Amino acid sequence: MKKYILFFFLPVLLIGLHACDEGRIYENAVVATGEGRTVKMTGRISGVDKWSGDYCVVVAGFDDESDYAIVSKVVPVSESDNDEIRLTMSGITDEVTTVELCVINKLRKRIVSLVAMECTEIADTILMDAGTVDASMYNAIQQKIFNATCTACHGLSTTPGGGLNLLEGHSHADLVNRASTTVDGKMRVMPGNASESVLHLILGTDISSDWRIDHSQMITSSDMQSLIGNWIDDGAQP
Ligand code: HEC
């Protein structure tokens, strides 16, 4: 049955080239079954268009066990940051216990959760007010990686490690197209080239193993390493 629905909606694939359009297949397939609850999300959500093609900002339903979305619907790009976005998604089956505004990858795995809401109560309609959200790729890196793991030494201390300040409002200017203080001839971030960027190398390889601080085990999640790599390869936009 599922296969039949997928084939039925296959022409949708041909309409757009952006990876997010693939999401609409799932969305339509789910709606076509006509069962389950409905989520109505509202919010002022900026930065949706700043993700590289490997990712999609969506409203999605998850169960407790898996990081893979059971249902998802692509959040439209708002014309201006102040526009309120309204999104309705049907087909939220009983197995869904959390509805999230989040970022998923092509496999529909949750990469970054922006707003999460439990929905275990029996209600036909789930109302979700996401509020004002900066959903851009760089803000996700700032919040989930730099603020969580790096700023204690890179900004909050009196002398930032390696002279690199990773605090919000400083990090982008301190990283992009700035010469590395530790590796001769390399940039901290060279837009379009993650494999030549010290930020990517320091987290994904052992180049820092004999520095004062070994960074190689700081980010063990391959999803977070890919997030940094894809952001750089896609132009390192603010
Ligand atoms: C425990 C303190 C500490 C933490 C936590 C830390 N760093 Fe560092 N970092 C340093 C120090 C110190 C240096 C300079 C290394 C040296 O001089 O040997 C450095 C250097 C760097 C450099 C090289 C800068 C350049 O110009 O070449 C990058 C990039 C970097 N860190 C990124 C990060 C990121 C990203 C995180 C979080 C995932 C992080 N660091 C977490 C202390 C830290």
PDB file of C-alpha atoms and ligand atoms in Angstrom:
ATOM      1  CA  MET A   1       0.000   0.000   0.000  1.00  0.00           C
ATOM      2  CA  LYS A   2       2.767   2.403   0.968  1.00  0.00           C
ATOM      3  CA  LYS A   3       4.579   1.723  -2.292  1.00  0.00           C
ATOM      4  CA  TYR A   4       1.444   2.429  -4.226  1.00  0.00           C
ATOM      5  CA  ILE A   5       1.052   5.810  -2.532  1.00  0.00           C
ATOM      6  CA  LEU A   6       4.672   6.711  -3.155  1.00  0.00           C
ATOM      7  CA  PHE A   7       4.364   5.927  -6.846  1.00  0.00           C
ATOM      8  CA  PHE A   8       1.139   7.832  -7.025  1.00  0.00           C
ATOM      9  CA  PHE A   9       2.853  10.949  -5.725  1.00  0.00           C
ATOM     10  CA  LEU A  10       6.089  10.472  -7.604  1.00  0.00           C
ATOM     11  CA  PRO A  11       5.307  13.272 -10.108  1.00  0.00           C
ATOM     12  CA  VAL A  12       5.531  15.681  -7.170  1.00  0.00           C
ATOM     13  CA  LEU A  13       9.268  14.931  -7.128  1.00  0.00           C
ATOM     14  CA  LEU A  14       9.642  16.353 -10.603  1.00  0.00           C
ATOM     15  CA  ILE A  15       8.124  19.723  -9.759  1.00  0.00           C
ATOM     16  CA  GLY A  16      10.944  21.112  -7.652  1.00  0.00           C
ATOM     17  CA  LEU A  17      14.651  20.560  -7.338  1.00  0.00           C
ATOM     18  CA  HIS A  18      15.113  21.477  -3.701  1.00  0.00           C
ATOM     19  CA  ALA A  19      15.614  18.548  -1.357  1.00  0.00           C
ATOM     20  CA  CYS A  20      12.757  19.761   0.826  1.00  0.00           C
ATOM     21  CA  ASP A  21      10.251  18.937  -1.874  1.00  0.00           C
ATOM     22  CA  GLU A  22      10.895  15.281  -1.177  1.00  0.00           C
ATOM     23  CA  GLY A  23       9.217  15.888   2.143  1.00  0.00           C
ATOM     24  CA  ARG A  24       5.983  16.604   0.377  1.00  0.00           C
ATOM     25  CA  ILE A  25       5.792  13.029  -0.813  1.00  0.00           C
ATOM     26  CA  TYR A  26       5.673  11.843   2.753  1.00  0.00           C
ATOM     27  CA  GLU A  27       3.328  14.586   3.707  1.00  0.00           C
ATOM     28  CA  ASN A  28       0.889  13.739   0.936  1.00  0.00           C
ATOM     29  CA  ALA A  29       1.202  10.033   1.534  1.00  0.00           C
ATOM     30  CA  VAL A  30       0.261  10.579   5.154  1.00  0.00           C
ATOM     31  CA  VAL A  31      -2.648  12.866   4.401  1.00  0.00           C
ATOM     32  CA  ALA A  32      -3.923  10.350   1.871  1.00  0.00           C
ATOM     33  CA  THR A  33      -4.474   7.776   4.601  1.00  0.00           C
ATOM     34  CA  GLY A  34      -6.881  10.226   6.275  1.00  0.00           C
ATOM     35  CA  GLU A  35      -6.393   8.997   9.832  1.00  0.00           C
ATOM     36  CA  GLY A  36      -4.933  10.371  13.058  1.00  0.00           C
ATOM     37  CA  ARG A  37      -4.722  13.740  14.774  1.00  0.00           C
ATOM     38  CA  THR A  38      -3.937  17.132  13.287  1.00  0.00           C
ATOM     39  CA  VAL A  39      -1.292  19.583  14.459  1.00  0.00           C
ATOM     40  CA  LYS A  40      -1.697  23.320  13.897  1.00  0.00           C
ATOM     41  CA  MET A  41       1.534  25.206  14.324  1.00  0.00           C
ATOM     42  CA  THR A  42       1.948  28.975  14.365  1.00  0.00           C
ATOM     43  CA  GLY A  43       5.128  30.971  14.788  1.00  0.00           C
ATOM     44  CA  ARG A  44       7.479  33.605  13.428  1.00  0.00           C
ATOM     45  CA  ILE A  45      10.196  31.444  12.017  1.00  0.00           C
ATOM     46  CA  SER A  46      13.159  32.976  10.213  1.00  0.00           C
ATOM     47  CA  GLY A  47      16.163  31.399   8.520  1.00  0.00           C
ATOM     48  CA  VAL A  48      14.349  28.400   7.013  1.00  0.00           C
ATOM     49  CA  ASP A  49      15.968  29.096   3.628  1.00  0.00           C
ATOM     50  CA  LYS A  50      19.482  29.204   5.084  1.00  0.00           C
ATOM     51  CA  TRP A  51      19.932  25.441   5.277  1.00  0.00           C
ATOM     52  CA  SER A  52      21.911  23.521   2.696  1.00  0.00           C
ATOM     53  CA  GLY A  53      20.060  20.961   0.589  1.00  0.00           C
ATOM     54  CA  ASP A  54      20.921  18.093   2.926  1.00  0.00           C
ATOM     55  CA  TYR A  55      18.503  19.409   5.527  1.00  0.00           C
ATOM     56  CA  CYS A  56      14.904  20.505   5.910  1.00  0.00           C
ATOM     57  CA  VAL A  57      13.147  22.596   8.558  1.00  0.00           C
ATOM     58  CA  VAL A  58       9.928  20.729   9.320  1.00  0.00           C
ATOM     59  CA  VAL A  59       7.178  20.139  11.804  1.00  0.00           C
ATOM     60  CA  ALA A  60       7.486  16.452  12.579  1.00  0.00           C
ATOM     61  CA  GLY A  61       6.081  13.736  14.797  1.00  0.00           C
ATOM     62  CA  PHE A  62       8.287  11.287  16.692  1.00  0.00           C
ATOM     63  CA  ASP A  63       7.798   8.350  19.022  1.00  0.00           C
ATOM     64  CA  ASP A  64       9.891   7.845  22.167  1.00  0.00           C
ATOM     65  CA  GLU A  65      12.220   5.313  20.640  1.00  0.00           C
ATOM     66  CA  SER A  66      13.552   6.771  17.448  1.00  0.00           C
ATOM     67  CA  ASP A  67      15.188   9.895  16.067  1.00  0.00           C
ATOM     68  CA  TYR A  68      13.501   9.317  12.729  1.00  0.00           C
ATOM     69  CA  ALA A  69      10.367  11.329  11.960  1.00  0.00           C
ATOM     70  CA  ILE A  70       7.178   9.317  11.580  1.00  0.00           C
ATOM     71  CA  VAL A  71       5.410  12.197   9.832  1.00  0.00           C
ATOM     72  CA  SER A  72       6.779  15.535   8.710  1.00  0.00           C
ATOM     73  CA  LYS A  73       5.776  18.632   6.830  1.00  0.00           C
ATOM     74  CA  VAL A  74       8.099  21.249   5.410  1.00  0.00           C
ATOM     75  CA  VAL A  75       7.923  24.712   7.020  1.00  0.00           C
ATOM     76  CA  PRO A  76       7.436  27.312   4.284  1.00  0.00           C
ATOM     77  CA  VAL A  77       9.876  30.187   3.918  1.00  0.00           C
ATOM     78  CA  SER A  78       8.344  33.381   5.307  1.00  0.00           C
ATOM     79  CA  GLU A  79       8.534  36.493   3.173  1.00  0.00           C
ATOM     80  CA  SER A  80       9.682  38.611   6.075  1.00  0.00           C
ATOM     81  CA  ASP A  81      10.900  37.672   9.547  1.00  0.00           C
ATOM     82  CA  ASN A  82       7.816  39.221  11.116  1.00  0.00           C
ATOM     83  CA  ASP A  83       5.331  37.156   9.129  1.00  0.00           C
ATOM     84  CA  GLU A  84       3.464  34.593  11.126  1.00  0.00           C
ATOM     85  CA  ILE A  85       3.616  31.156   9.584  1.00  0.00           C
ATOM     86  CA  ARG A  86       0.686  28.787   9.942  1.00  0.00           C
ATOM     87  CA  LEU A  87       1.090  25.139   9.172  1.00  0.00           C
ATOM     88  CA  THR A  88      -1.405  22.312   9.417  1.00  0.00           C
ATOM     89  CA  MET A  89      -0.331  18.684   9.341  1.00  0.00           C
ATOM     90  CA  SER A  90      -2.766  15.794   9.523  1.00  0.00           C
ATOM     91  CA  GLY A  91      -2.188  12.101   9.968  1.00  0.00           C
ATOM     92  CA  ILE A  92      -0.570  12.198  13.423  1.00  0.00           C
ATOM     93  CA  THR A  93      -1.051   8.562  14.385  1.00  0.00           C
ATOM     94  CA  ASP A  94      -1.236   7.254  17.972  1.00  0.00           C
ATOM     95  CA  GLU A  95       2.412   6.195  18.017  1.00  0.00           C
ATOM     96  CA  VAL A  96       3.477   9.877  17.820  1.00  0.00           C
ATOM     97  CA  THR A  97       4.315  11.168  21.328  1.00  0.00           C
ATOM     98  CA  THR A  98       6.206  14.366  20.481  1.00  0.00           C
ATOM     99  CA  VAL A  99       5.591  17.013  17.877  1.00  0.00           C
ATOM    100  CA  GLU A 100       8.586  19.196  17.084  1.00  0.00           C
ATOM    101  CA  LEU A 101       9.676  22.128  15.046  1.00  0.00           C
ATOM    102  CA  CYS A 102      13.010  20.694  14.028  1.00  0.00           C
ATOM    103  CA  VAL A 103      15.583  20.088  11.331  1.00  0.00           C
ATOM    104  CA  ILE A 104      15.816  16.667   9.723  1.00  0.00           C
ATOM    105  CA  ASN A 105      18.278  15.259   7.212  1.00  0.00           C
ATOM    106  CA  LYS A 106      17.529  13.380   4.008  1.00  0.00           C
ATOM    107  CA  LEU A 107      16.946  10.168   5.944  1.00  0.00           C
ATOM    108  CA  ARG A 108      14.391  12.088   8.040  1.00  0.00           C
ATOM    109  CA  LYS A 109      16.603  11.816  11.111  1.00  0.00           C
ATOM    110  CA  ARG A 110      16.271  14.621  13.649  1.00  0.00           C
ATOM    111  CA  ILE A 111      19.449  16.711  13.617  1.00  0.00           C
ATOM    112  CA  VAL A 112      18.395  19.755  15.635  1.00  0.00           C
ATOM    113  CA  SER A 113      15.282  20.190  17.736  1.00  0.00           C
ATOM    114  CA  LEU A 114      14.051  23.795  17.910  1.00  0.00           C
ATOM    115  CA  VAL A 115      10.728  23.535  19.752  1.00  0.00           C
ATOM    116  CA  ALA A 116       9.358  20.298  21.185  1.00  0.00           C
ATOM    117  CA  MET A 117       5.913  19.533  22.540  1.00  0.00           C
ATOM    118  CA  GLU A 118       4.599  16.366  24.104  1.00  0.00           C
ATOM    119  CA  CYS A 119       1.317  15.216  22.666  1.00  0.00           C
ATOM    120  CA  THR A 120       0.282  12.146  24.585  1.00  0.00           C
ATOM    121  CA  GLU A 121      -3.166  13.545  25.415  1.00  0.00           C
ATOM    122  CA  ILE A 122      -6.068  12.354  23.345  1.00  0.00           C
ATOM    123  CA  ALA A 123      -7.069  15.371  21.300  1.00  0.00           C
ATOM    124  CA  ASP A 124      -7.953  15.569  17.642  1.00  0.00           C
ATOM    125  CA  THR A 125      -6.165  18.860  17.208  1.00  0.00           C
ATOM    126  CA  ILE A 126      -2.776  19.683  18.701  1.00  0.00           C
ATOM    127  CA  LEU A 127      -2.102  23.418  18.907  1.00  0.00           C
ATOM    128  CA  MET A 128       1.560  24.366  18.849  1.00  0.00           C
ATOM    129  CA  ASP A 129       2.729  27.949  19.336  1.00  0.00           C
ATOM    130  CA  ALA A 130       6.389  27.957  18.351  1.00  0.00           C
ATOM    131  CA  GLY A 131       6.877  31.647  19.169  1.00  0.00           C
ATOM    132  CA  THR A 132       9.719  33.527  17.516  1.00  0.00           C
ATOM    133  CA  VAL A 133      12.421  31.185  16.294  1.00  0.00           C
ATOM    134  CA  ASP A 134      15.706  31.793  14.497  1.00  0.00           C
ATOM    135  CA  ALA A 135      15.809  28.528  12.552  1.00  0.00           C
ATOM    136  CA  SER A 136      18.927  29.331  10.511  1.00  0.00           C
ATOM    137  CA  MET A 137      21.747  26.845  10.031  1.00  0.00           C
ATOM    138  CA  TYR A 138      24.331  29.080  11.669  1.00  0.00           C
ATOM    139  CA  ASN A 139      22.192  29.724  14.722  1.00  0.00           C
ATOM    140  CA  ALA A 140      21.812  25.966  15.174  1.00  0.00           C
ATOM    141  CA  ILE A 141      25.605  25.597  15.133  1.00  0.00           C
ATOM    142  CA  GLN A 142      25.980  28.512  17.548  1.00  0.00           C
ATOM    143  CA  GLN A 143      23.452  27.151  20.039  1.00  0.00           C
ATOM    144  CA  LYS A 144      23.996  23.413  19.816  1.00  0.00           C
ATOM    145  CA  ILE A 145      27.761  23.312  19.362  1.00  0.00           C
ATOM    146  CA  PHE A 146      29.523  26.557  20.305  1.00  0.00           C
ATOM    147  CA  ASN A 147      27.360  27.583  23.280  1.00  0.00           C
ATOM    148  CA  ALA A 148      27.064  24.018  24.514  1.00  0.00           C
ATOM    149  CA  THR A 149      30.700  22.920  24.273  1.00  0.00           C
ATOM    150  CA  CYS A 150      33.121  25.656  23.292  1.00  0.00           C
ATOM    151  CA  THR A 151      32.445  29.101  24.752  1.00  0.00           C
ATOM    152  CA  ALA A 152      33.773  28.282  28.229  1.00  0.00           C
ATOM    153  CA  CYS A 153      37.265  28.500  26.702  1.00  0.00           C
ATOM    154  CA  HIS A 154      36.465  30.542  23.607  1.00  0.00           C
ATOM    155  CA  GLY A 155      34.915  33.770  24.868  1.00  0.00           C
ATOM    156  CA  LEU A 156      33.802  33.412  28.474  1.00  0.00           C
ATOM    157  CA  SER A 157      37.372  33.116  29.753  1.00  0.00           C
ATOM    158  CA  THR A 158      39.601  36.201  29.791  1.00  0.00           C
ATOM    159  CA  THR A 159      41.854  35.019  26.955  1.00  0.00           C
ATOM    160  CA  PRO A 160      39.997  32.999  24.335  1.00  0.00           C
ATOM    161  CA  GLY A 161      41.810  29.784  23.310  1.00  0.00           C
ATOM    162  CA  GLY A 162      43.880  30.374  20.181  1.00  0.00           C
ATOM    163  CA  GLY A 163      42.538  33.946  20.118  1.00  0.00           C
ATOM    164  CA  LEU A 164      39.218  32.573  18.835  1.00  0.00           C
ATOM    165  CA  ASN A 165      35.988  34.025  20.263  1.00  0.00           C
ATOM    166  CA  LEU A 166      32.999  31.723  19.672  1.00  0.00           C
ATOM    167  CA  LEU A 167      30.389  33.784  21.532  1.00  0.00           C
ATOM    168  CA  GLU A 168      27.198  34.707  19.712  1.00  0.00           C
ATOM    169  CA  GLY A 169      27.704  37.873  17.704  1.00  0.00           C
ATOM    170  CA  HIS A 170      31.487  37.288  17.480  1.00  0.00           C
ATOM    171  CA  SER A 171      31.918  33.745  16.255  1.00  0.00           C
ATOM    172  CA  HIS A 172      31.132  34.192  12.563  1.00  0.00           C
ATOM    173  CA  ALA A 173      33.517  37.125  12.081  1.00  0.00           C
ATOM    174  CA  ASP A 174      36.229  35.328  14.069  1.00  0.00           C
ATOM    175  CA  LEU A 175      35.955  32.150  11.996  1.00  0.00           C
ATOM    176  CA  VAL A 176      35.174  32.866   8.368  1.00  0.00           C
ATOM    177  CA  ASN A 177      38.135  33.820   6.163  1.00  0.00           C
ATOM    178  CA  ARG A 178      40.319  34.329   9.238  1.00  0.00           C
ATOM    179  CA  ALA A 179      43.824  32.887   9.263  1.00  0.00           C
ATOM    180  CA  SER A 180      44.436  30.120  11.794  1.00  0.00           C
ATOM    181  CA  THR A 181      46.762  30.929  14.678  1.00  0.00           C
ATOM    182  CA  THR A 182      47.701  27.275  15.111  1.00  0.00           C
ATOM    183  CA  VAL A 183      47.987  25.796  11.617  1.00  0.00           C
ATOM    184  CA  ASP A 184      50.226  27.679   9.193  1.00  0.00           C
ATOM    185  CA  GLY A 185      48.670  28.508   5.849  1.00  0.00           C
ATOM    186  CA  LYS A 186      45.119  27.448   6.713  1.00  0.00           C
ATOM    187  CA  MET A 187      41.945  29.401   7.413  1.00  0.00           C
ATOM    188  CA  ARG A 188      39.801  28.737  10.456  1.00  0.00           C
ATOM    189  CA  VAL A 189      36.890  28.495   8.012  1.00  0.00           C
ATOM    190  CA  MET A 190      37.408  28.593   4.262  1.00  0.00           C
ATOM    191  CA  PRO A 191      33.919  28.937   2.728  1.00  0.00           C
ATOM    192  CA  GLY A 192      33.198  26.081   0.314  1.00  0.00           C
ATOM    193  CA  ASN A 193      36.046  23.909   1.602  1.00  0.00           C
ATOM    194  CA  ALA A 194      35.496  22.084   4.875  1.00  0.00           C
ATOM    195  CA  SER A 195      38.459  19.754   4.388  1.00  0.00           C
ATOM    196  CA  GLU A 196      40.825  22.759   4.391  1.00  0.00           C
ATOM    197  CA  SER A 197      39.153  24.496   7.344  1.00  0.00           C
ATOM    198  CA  VAL A 198      40.735  24.202  10.790  1.00  0.00           C
ATOM    199  CA  LEU A 199      37.315  24.304  12.489  1.00  0.00           C
ATOM    200  CA  HIS A 200      36.291  21.140  10.663  1.00  0.00           C
ATOM    201  CA  LEU A 201      39.687  19.426  11.003  1.00  0.00           C
ATOM    202  CA  ILE A 202      39.981  20.128  14.706  1.00  0.00           C
ATOM    203  CA  LEU A 203      36.652  18.418  15.483  1.00  0.00           C
ATOM    204  CA  GLY A 204      36.852  15.547  12.994  1.00  0.00           C
ATOM    205  CA  THR A 205      40.556  14.579  13.034  1.00  0.00           C
ATOM    206  CA  ASP A 206      43.364  14.317  15.581  1.00  0.00           C
ATOM    207  CA  ILE A 207      45.302  17.416  14.408  1.00  0.00           C
ATOM    208  CA  SER A 208      44.943  18.937  17.857  1.00  0.00           C
ATOM    209  CA  SER A 209      46.124  15.832  19.774  1.00  0.00           C
ATOM    210  CA  ASP A 210      49.472  17.441  20.680  1.00  0.00           C
ATOM    211  CA  TRP A 211      48.116  20.965  21.231  1.00  0.00           C
ATOM    212  CA  ARG A 212      47.512  22.358  24.672  1.00  0.00           C
ATOM    213  CA  ILE A 213      43.898  21.216  24.387  1.00  0.00           C
ATOM    214  CA  ASP A 214      43.039  18.073  22.433  1.00  0.00           C
ATOM    215  CA  HIS A 215      39.751  18.834  20.617  1.00  0.00           C
ATOM    216  CA  SER A 216      39.336  15.508  18.830  1.00  0.00           C
ATOM    217  CA  GLN A 217      36.764  14.012  21.233  1.00  0.00           C
ATOM    218  CA  MET A 218      34.763  17.163  21.935  1.00  0.00           C
ATOM    219  CA  ILE A 219      32.097  16.543  19.309  1.00  0.00           C
ATOM    220  CA  THR A 220      31.529  12.816  19.010  1.00  0.00           C
ATOM    221  CA  SER A 221      28.198  13.030  17.170  1.00  0.00           C
ATOM    222  CA  SER A 222      28.788  12.444  13.463  1.00  0.00           C
ATOM    223  CA  ASP A 223      25.595  14.424  12.770  1.00  0.00           C
ATOM    224  CA  MET A 224      27.097  17.512  14.437  1.00  0.00           C
ATOM    225  CA  GLN A 225      30.383  17.058  12.571  1.00  0.00           C
ATOM    226  CA  SER A 226      28.474  16.814   9.287  1.00  0.00           C
ATOM    227  CA  LEU A 227      26.502  19.901  10.253  1.00  0.00           C
ATOM    228  CA  ILE A 228      29.742  21.907  10.531  1.00  0.00           C
ATOM    229  CA  GLY A 229      31.132  20.342   7.348  1.00  0.00           C
ATOM    230  CA  ASN A 230      27.998  20.977   5.294  1.00  0.00           C
ATOM    231  CA  TRP A 231      27.714  24.523   6.580  1.00  0.00           C
ATOM    232  CA  ILE A 232      31.284  25.290   5.454  1.00  0.00           C
ATOM    233  CA  ASP A 233      30.928  23.480   2.113  1.00  0.00           C
ATOM    234  CA  ASP A 234      27.730  25.368   1.425  1.00  0.00           C
ATOM    235  CA  GLY A 235      29.414  28.771   1.825  1.00  0.00           C
ATOM    236  CA  ALA A 236      29.522  29.363   5.606  1.00  0.00           C
ATOM    237  CA  GLN A 237      26.640  31.850   5.575  1.00  0.00           C
ATOM    238  CA  PRO A 238      25.837  33.791   8.776  1.00  0.00           C
TER     239      PRO A 238
HETATM  240  C1  HEC B   1      39.120  23.442  27.563  1.00  0.00           C
HETATM  241  C2  HEC B   1      39.215  24.626  26.768  1.00  0.00           C
HETATM  242  C3  HEC B   1      38.724  24.557  25.311  1.00  0.00           C
HETATM  243  C4  HEC B   1      37.526  24.107  24.867  1.00  0.00           C
HETATM  244  C5  HEC B   1      36.356  23.540  25.655  1.00  0.00           C
HETATM  245  C6  HEC B   1      37.524  24.303  23.432  1.00  0.00           C
HETATM  246  N1  HEC B   1      38.713  24.854  23.042  1.00  0.00           N
HETATM  247 FE1  HEC B   1      39.244  25.323  21.136  1.00  0.00          FE
HETATM  248  N2  HEC B   1      41.083  25.895  21.756  1.00  0.00           N
HETATM  249  C7  HEC B   1      41.488  25.926  23.073  1.00  0.00           C
HETATM  250  C8  HEC B   1      42.866  26.382  23.121  1.00  0.00           C
HETATM  251  C9  HEC B   1      43.676  26.603  24.382  1.00  0.00           C
HETATM  252  C10 HEC B   1      43.267  26.576  21.792  1.00  0.00           C
HETATM  253  C11 HEC B   1      44.639  26.994  21.311  1.00  0.00           C
HETATM  254  C12 HEC B   1      45.440  25.738  21.150  1.00  0.00           C
HETATM  255  C13 HEC B   1      46.897  25.935  21.336  1.00  0.00           C
HETATM  256  O1  HEC B   1      47.322  27.076  21.369  1.00  0.00           O
HETATM  257  O2  HEC B   1      47.616  24.920  21.471  1.00  0.00           O
HETATM  258  C14 HEC B   1      42.115  26.258  20.962  1.00  0.00           C
HETATM  259  C15 HEC B   1      42.110  26.349  19.583  1.00  0.00           C
HETATM  260  C16 HEC B   1      40.991  26.186  18.802  1.00  0.00           C
HETATM  261  C17 HEC B   1      40.936  26.388  17.357  1.00  0.00           C
HETATM  262  C18 HEC B   1      42.086  26.816  16.476  1.00  0.00           C
HETATM  263  C19 HEC B   1      42.083  28.302  16.313  1.00  0.00           C
HETATM  264  C20 HEC B   1      43.053  28.733  15.241  1.00  0.00           C
HETATM  265  O3  HEC B   1      43.116  29.937  14.970  1.00  0.00           O
HETATM  266  O4  HEC B   1      43.718  27.861  14.670  1.00  0.00           O
HETATM  267  C21 HEC B   1      39.672  26.123  16.949  1.00  0.00           C
HETATM  268  C22 HEC B   1      39.124  26.214  15.532  1.00  0.00           C
HETATM  269  C23 HEC B   1      38.936  25.757  18.130  1.00  0.00           C
HETATM  270  N3  HEC B   1      39.754  25.791  19.226  1.00  0.00           N
HETATM  271  C24 HEC B   1      37.597  25.426  18.099  1.00  0.00           C
HETATM  272  C25 HEC B   1      36.917  24.937  19.211  1.00  0.00           C
HETATM  273  C26 HEC B   1      35.559  24.469  19.151  1.00  0.00           C
HETATM  274  C27 HEC B   1      34.696  24.482  17.905  1.00  0.00           C
HETATM  275  C28 HEC B   1      35.246  24.057  20.400  1.00  0.00           C
HETATM  276  C29 HEC B   1      33.962  23.416  20.874  1.00  0.00           C
HETATM  277  C30 HEC B   1      33.536  22.232  20.176  1.00  0.00           C
HETATM  278  C31 HEC B   1      36.411  24.282  21.256  1.00  0.00           C
HETATM  279  N4  HEC B   1      37.399  24.820  20.494  1.00  0.00           N
HETATM  280  C32 HEC B   1      36.440  24.004  22.603  1.00  0.00           C
HETATM  281  C33 HEC B   1      40.738  25.601  24.184  1.00  0.00           C
HETATM  282  C34 HEC B   1      39.480  25.033  24.148  1.00  0.00           C
END
